[in-house]
Every structure is written in structure tokens, then in C-alpha cells.
Amino acid sequence: MAHTIPSIPYPVIDFLSGERTYRRKYGHAGGEAIGRAVGIKRGYRPNVIDATAGLGRDAFVLATMGCCVHMIERSAVIARLLDGALSRAAKDETIGSLIQEKLSLTYGDSRKAMWLVPFNPEVIYLDPMYPPKQKSALVKKDIRLLQQIVGPDHDAAELLLLARKIATNRVVIKRPAYAEFLGHIKPHTSVKTRKHRFDIYLTSAKSASH
């Protein structure tokens, strides 16, 4: 076995959970916000790279909205958990075909792996780790475990600059509502929710057309 999961607690990734089923059927405000952020419109669903896959939640939401999403995860532990979740979901009678058609995964460094995705990404989505405003029990257990396993994303600003060279339409950065802009780089616009903000950076080609 190439990688073993350490003996510390680890988050559960399950695309068949009740929460995922509800989000797939009914959506919610946050899901609508992420859809607007990546540019979903009637008759248009962009191809998306989720370059910081984590627990795969946002990638799953985008896939259920009709986007083809390729996840990239640098942590061997999290990538293995994601791969297991994808395998189980792909066998499900209800969402199996959707998972097989819309959601895929690469384990590796996004700075290299983004160039190798088997489609031209219109959107690159980044949700880099960000320290909570203060230690709080309100931070969900699975998020705390993810932070413990993956660690800080010190290269997030570098990843943003690289992503803007690869995406043909835009780069979307998910940030806590209170956080500064990534790398202090001002976005073209933002989509805001109560807890989060989706900062949108148009790519050079897209900016030139406006």
C-alpha cells in the first residue's frame, strides 16, 4: 500500500451523506453564491479545476450544478480519502453516473498538476487554508482535522498568480468574510455570503474582452 492513513483522527468524506443529498436536490444560498462566482448561467456550465480540493464539498456542489470539476489535492491522506469517496459514490444508483461524468481527482502539487488536467479549464477555484479569527468550538471538527493534516497554504498567493495564466475565464478564491484579499491582490469583483466571500479574478484574455 503506497500511503497509510495515520493513527490520528481524520475527517470522513462521503458524497452519499444526507447533507450531500439535500444539497444536491435543493441547493442553498451558499451553493447559489458559488454558482454565480464561477459564472454559471442558463445553458452554460464551465469546466472547473478545484486546485485545493480538501474535503471535496465545493467541488461536489459544482458538479451537481452541471460543471465538470477536476479536483487536485496535495495531501496523500486527503487524496486517498477523496478517492475512496469517489469510488463509493460512482457505484451509487442515484448519483453514480453524475460522479463518473462530472467529478475526477488528481493527487499532486497543483502548481504542476493544473497544467496536466485533461480539459481546458475555464475556471480555477481555490479555497486555501485560512486561520480562524480566534480559536472557537464553532470551527467544525472535520475542518480542524483537515487543517491539522494539510497544514497552512503558504503558496496560495503563488497559486493564484499561476492559476490566472491557466484559466481561460476566471479564478475564484473562497475567503472568510473577514479575511484580506489573497496576496493583497484586489479582485475584479466578489460574491458575498454571511460567512464567506468569493473573490473573482478575470484572466488576461477575459479582461481584454471587456
Tab-separated table of C-alpha atoms in Angstrom:
chain	number	residue	atom	x	y	z
A	1	MET	CA	0.000	0.000	0.000
A	2	ALA	CA	1.556	3.274	-1.128
A	3	HIS	CA	0.121	5.501	1.583
A	4	THR	CA	-1.262	4.700	5.004
A	5	ILE	CA	-3.630	6.886	6.966
A	6	PRO	CA	-2.029	7.962	10.247
A	7	SER	CA	-3.469	6.925	13.578
A	8	ILE	CA	-4.724	10.458	14.321
A	9	PRO	CA	-8.445	11.114	13.778
A	10	TYR	CA	-9.273	12.041	10.192
A	11	PRO	CA	-12.296	13.608	8.534
A	12	VAL	CA	-14.928	11.451	6.880
A	13	ILE	CA	-15.569	12.195	3.209
A	14	ASP	CA	-18.877	10.807	1.985
A	15	PHE	CA	-20.619	12.057	-1.155
A	16	LEU	CA	-23.638	9.918	-0.239
A	17	SER	CA	-24.322	11.555	3.139
A	18	GLY	CA	-27.667	13.078	3.993
A	19	GLU	CA	-26.235	16.590	3.818
A	20	ARG	CA	-24.841	15.998	0.336
A	21	THR	CA	-28.136	14.507	-0.826
A	22	TYR	CA	-30.040	17.548	0.425
A	23	ARG	CA	-27.619	19.961	-1.240
A	24	ARG	CA	-27.835	18.039	-4.500
A	25	LYS	CA	-31.653	18.101	-4.512
A	26	TYR	CA	-32.406	21.525	-3.148
A	27	GLY	CA	-29.262	23.636	-3.086
A	28	HIS	CA	-28.845	26.521	-0.666
A	29	ALA	CA	-27.717	30.160	-0.548
A	30	GLY	CA	-24.037	29.282	-0.384
A	31	GLY	CA	-24.389	26.916	-3.316
A	32	GLU	CA	-26.112	29.593	-5.361
A	33	ALA	CA	-23.309	32.002	-4.476
A	34	ILE	CA	-20.593	29.631	-5.638
A	35	GLY	CA	-22.540	29.078	-8.848
A	36	ARG	CA	-22.655	32.815	-9.528
A	37	ALA	CA	-18.987	33.112	-8.627
A	38	VAL	CA	-17.825	30.574	-11.217
A	39	GLY	CA	-20.103	32.149	-13.831
A	40	ILE	CA	-22.875	29.573	-14.192
A	41	LYS	CA	-25.620	30.851	-16.469
A	42	ARG	CA	-28.560	29.335	-18.288
A	43	GLY	CA	-27.079	26.972	-20.859
A	44	TYR	CA	-23.508	27.467	-19.622
A	45	ARG	CA	-21.583	25.317	-17.163
A	46	PRO	CA	-17.830	25.975	-17.072
A	47	ASN	CA	-15.122	23.355	-16.767
A	48	VAL	CA	-13.551	23.863	-13.344
A	49	ILE	CA	-10.306	22.892	-11.645
A	50	ASP	CA	-10.638	22.804	-7.865
A	51	ALA	CA	-6.944	23.187	-7.102
A	52	THR	CA	-7.347	22.911	-3.310
A	53	ALA	CA	-9.857	20.068	-3.117
A	54	GLY	CA	-9.814	19.432	0.635
A	55	LEU	CA	-12.973	17.561	1.626
A	56	GLY	CA	-14.433	17.950	-1.868
A	57	ARG	CA	-17.593	19.713	-0.742
A	58	ASP	CA	-17.479	22.695	-3.085
A	59	ALA	CA	-16.375	20.500	-5.994
A	60	PHE	CA	-19.361	18.234	-5.342
A	61	VAL	CA	-21.768	21.188	-5.286
A	62	LEU	CA	-20.399	22.479	-8.596
A	63	ALA	CA	-20.625	19.013	-10.137
A	64	THR	CA	-24.279	18.699	-9.109
A	65	MET	CA	-24.855	22.075	-10.786
A	66	GLY	CA	-23.586	20.579	-14.032
A	67	CYS	CA	-19.930	21.630	-14.094
A	68	CYS	CA	-17.157	19.193	-14.960
A	69	VAL	CA	-14.836	19.513	-11.962
A	70	HIS	CA	-11.324	18.131	-11.650
A	71	MET	CA	-10.067	18.137	-8.066
A	72	ILE	CA	-6.384	18.393	-7.170
A	73	GLU	CA	-5.248	17.521	-3.640
A	74	ARG	CA	-1.649	17.683	-2.422
A	75	SER	CA	-2.139	15.690	0.802
A	76	ALA	CA	-1.737	11.948	0.247
A	77	VAL	CA	-4.055	11.224	3.178
A	78	ILE	CA	-6.865	13.502	1.995
A	79	ALA	CA	-6.429	12.397	-1.626
A	80	ARG	CA	-6.834	8.779	-0.564
A	81	LEU	CA	-9.996	9.619	1.381
A	82	LEU	CA	-11.371	11.527	-1.620
A	83	ASP	CA	-10.565	8.648	-3.948
A	84	GLY	CA	-12.426	6.232	-1.693
A	85	ALA	CA	-15.436	8.551	-1.530
A	86	LEU	CA	-15.468	8.894	-5.321
A	87	SER	CA	-15.281	5.121	-5.786
A	88	ARG	CA	-18.211	4.518	-3.435
A	89	ALA	CA	-20.325	7.282	-4.961
A	90	ALA	CA	-19.613	6.093	-8.512
A	91	LYS	CA	-21.369	2.801	-7.685
A	92	ASP	CA	-24.491	4.501	-6.331
A	93	GLU	CA	-27.662	4.081	-8.408
A	94	THR	CA	-28.731	7.691	-7.906
A	95	ILE	CA	-25.576	9.749	-8.403
A	96	GLY	CA	-23.129	7.217	-9.819
A	97	SER	CA	-23.358	8.443	-13.410
A	98	LEU	CA	-23.020	12.074	-12.313
A	99	ILE	CA	-19.889	11.309	-10.296
A	100	GLN	CA	-18.318	9.386	-13.169
A	101	GLU	CA	-19.080	12.123	-15.700
A	102	LYS	CA	-18.529	15.287	-13.679
A	103	LEU	CA	-16.030	14.690	-10.852
A	104	SER	CA	-12.422	13.496	-11.044
A	105	LEU	CA	-9.269	13.679	-8.930
A	106	THR	CA	-5.504	14.058	-9.173
A	107	TYR	CA	-3.131	13.651	-6.238
A	108	GLY	CA	-0.258	16.099	-6.504
A	109	ASP	CA	1.045	19.652	-6.365
A	110	SER	CA	-1.438	21.975	-8.068
A	111	ARG	CA	1.357	24.156	-9.402
A	112	LYS	CA	2.294	21.265	-11.692
A	113	ALA	CA	-0.933	19.287	-11.904
A	114	MET	CA	-3.040	22.213	-13.183
A	115	TRP	CA	-1.150	22.060	-16.476
A	116	LEU	CA	-1.990	18.371	-16.942
A	117	VAL	CA	-5.777	18.352	-16.462
A	118	PRO	CA	-7.464	16.689	-19.480
A	119	PHE	CA	-9.564	19.730	-20.433
A	120	ASN	CA	-9.065	23.465	-20.860
A	121	PRO	CA	-10.209	24.940	-17.537
A	122	GLU	CA	-12.423	27.972	-17.881
A	123	VAL	CA	-12.397	28.428	-14.105
A	124	ILE	CA	-9.838	27.593	-11.433
A	125	TYR	CA	-11.255	27.519	-7.909
A	126	LEU	CA	-9.089	27.964	-4.815
A	127	ASP	CA	-10.085	27.604	-1.171
A	128	PRO	CA	-6.750	27.944	0.650
A	129	MET	CA	-6.488	27.258	4.359
A	130	TYR	CA	-7.016	30.381	6.425
A	131	PRO	CA	-6.550	30.573	10.200
A	132	PRO	CA	-9.810	31.179	12.094
A	133	LYS	CA	-10.355	34.609	13.612
A	134	GLN	CA	-9.990	33.012	17.022
A	135	LYS	CA	-9.988	29.501	18.378
A	136	SER	CA	-13.583	28.503	18.634
A	137	ALA	CA	-15.699	25.414	19.091
A	138	LEU	CA	-17.715	26.769	16.168
A	139	VAL	CA	-14.997	25.591	13.792
A	140	LYS	CA	-16.294	22.213	12.649
A	141	LYS	CA	-14.356	19.166	13.762
A	142	ASP	CA	-13.715	17.917	10.227
A	143	ILE	CA	-12.324	21.314	9.210
A	144	ARG	CA	-9.990	21.336	12.215
A	145	LEU	CA	-8.789	17.849	11.301
A	146	LEU	CA	-8.284	18.908	7.687
A	147	GLN	CA	-6.191	21.867	8.821
A	148	GLN	CA	-4.159	19.565	11.057
A	149	ILE	CA	-3.427	17.122	8.242
A	150	VAL	CA	-2.901	19.522	5.344
A	151	GLY	CA	-1.293	22.439	7.172
A	152	PRO	CA	-1.167	26.083	6.033
A	153	ASP	CA	-1.182	27.016	2.352
A	154	HIS	CA	1.900	29.216	2.282
A	155	ASP	CA	1.986	29.090	-1.519
A	156	ALA	CA	-1.611	30.284	-2.006
A	157	ALA	CA	-0.683	33.687	-3.474
A	158	GLU	CA	1.731	31.996	-5.884
A	159	LEU	CA	-1.025	29.586	-6.854
A	160	LEU	CA	-3.361	32.498	-7.623
A	161	LEU	CA	-0.843	34.091	-9.991
A	162	LEU	CA	-0.238	30.788	-11.757
A	163	ALA	CA	-3.949	29.987	-11.981
A	164	ARG	CA	-4.592	33.297	-13.751
A	165	LYS	CA	-2.239	32.157	-16.506
A	166	ILE	CA	-4.047	28.844	-16.958
A	167	ALA	CA	-7.773	29.564	-16.547
A	168	THR	CA	-9.392	30.880	-19.714
A	169	ASN	CA	-12.139	32.826	-17.934
A	170	ARG	CA	-11.574	33.445	-14.235
A	171	VAL	CA	-10.037	32.396	-10.948
A	172	VAL	CA	-12.309	32.243	-7.898
A	173	ILE	CA	-10.884	32.458	-4.383
A	174	LYS	CA	-13.046	31.479	-1.412
A	175	ARG	CA	-12.174	33.520	1.681
A	176	PRO	CA	-13.671	34.058	5.134
A	177	ALA	CA	-15.775	37.225	5.105
A	178	TYR	CA	-13.288	38.973	7.419
A	179	ALA	CA	-10.125	37.973	5.515
A	180	GLU	CA	-7.968	40.293	3.457
A	181	PHE	CA	-7.591	39.711	-0.269
A	182	LEU	CA	-5.224	36.850	-1.069
A	183	GLY	CA	-1.736	38.272	-1.580
A	184	HIS	CA	-3.323	41.727	-1.144
A	185	ILE	CA	-4.371	41.469	-4.802
A	186	LYS	CA	-7.690	43.231	-5.377
A	187	PRO	CA	-10.235	41.128	-7.307
A	188	HIS	CA	-12.360	42.382	-10.176
A	189	THR	CA	-15.488	41.680	-8.126
A	190	SER	CA	-16.765	39.498	-5.282
A	191	VAL	CA	-19.827	37.425	-4.425
A	192	LYS	CA	-20.555	37.624	-0.704
A	193	THR	CA	-22.394	35.440	1.793
A	194	ARG	CA	-22.738	35.906	5.539
A	195	LYS	CA	-19.620	33.868	6.362
A	196	HIS	CA	-17.640	33.786	3.133
A	197	ARG	CA	-16.591	35.838	0.151
A	198	PHE	CA	-15.828	34.578	-3.348
A	199	ASP	CA	-13.240	36.889	-4.902
A	200	ILE	CA	-13.256	36.779	-8.703
A	201	TYR	CA	-10.144	37.448	-10.770
A	202	LEU	CA	-10.733	37.586	-14.505
A	203	THR	CA	-7.936	36.190	-16.614
A	204	SER	CA	-5.955	38.306	-19.071
A	205	ALA	CA	-7.964	37.112	-22.070
A	206	LYS	CA	-11.283	37.718	-20.305
A	207	SER	CA	-10.201	41.155	-19.042
A	208	ALA	CA	-9.130	42.207	-22.539
A	209	SER	CA	-12.589	41.411	-23.925
A	210	HIS	CA	-14.274	43.836	-21.522
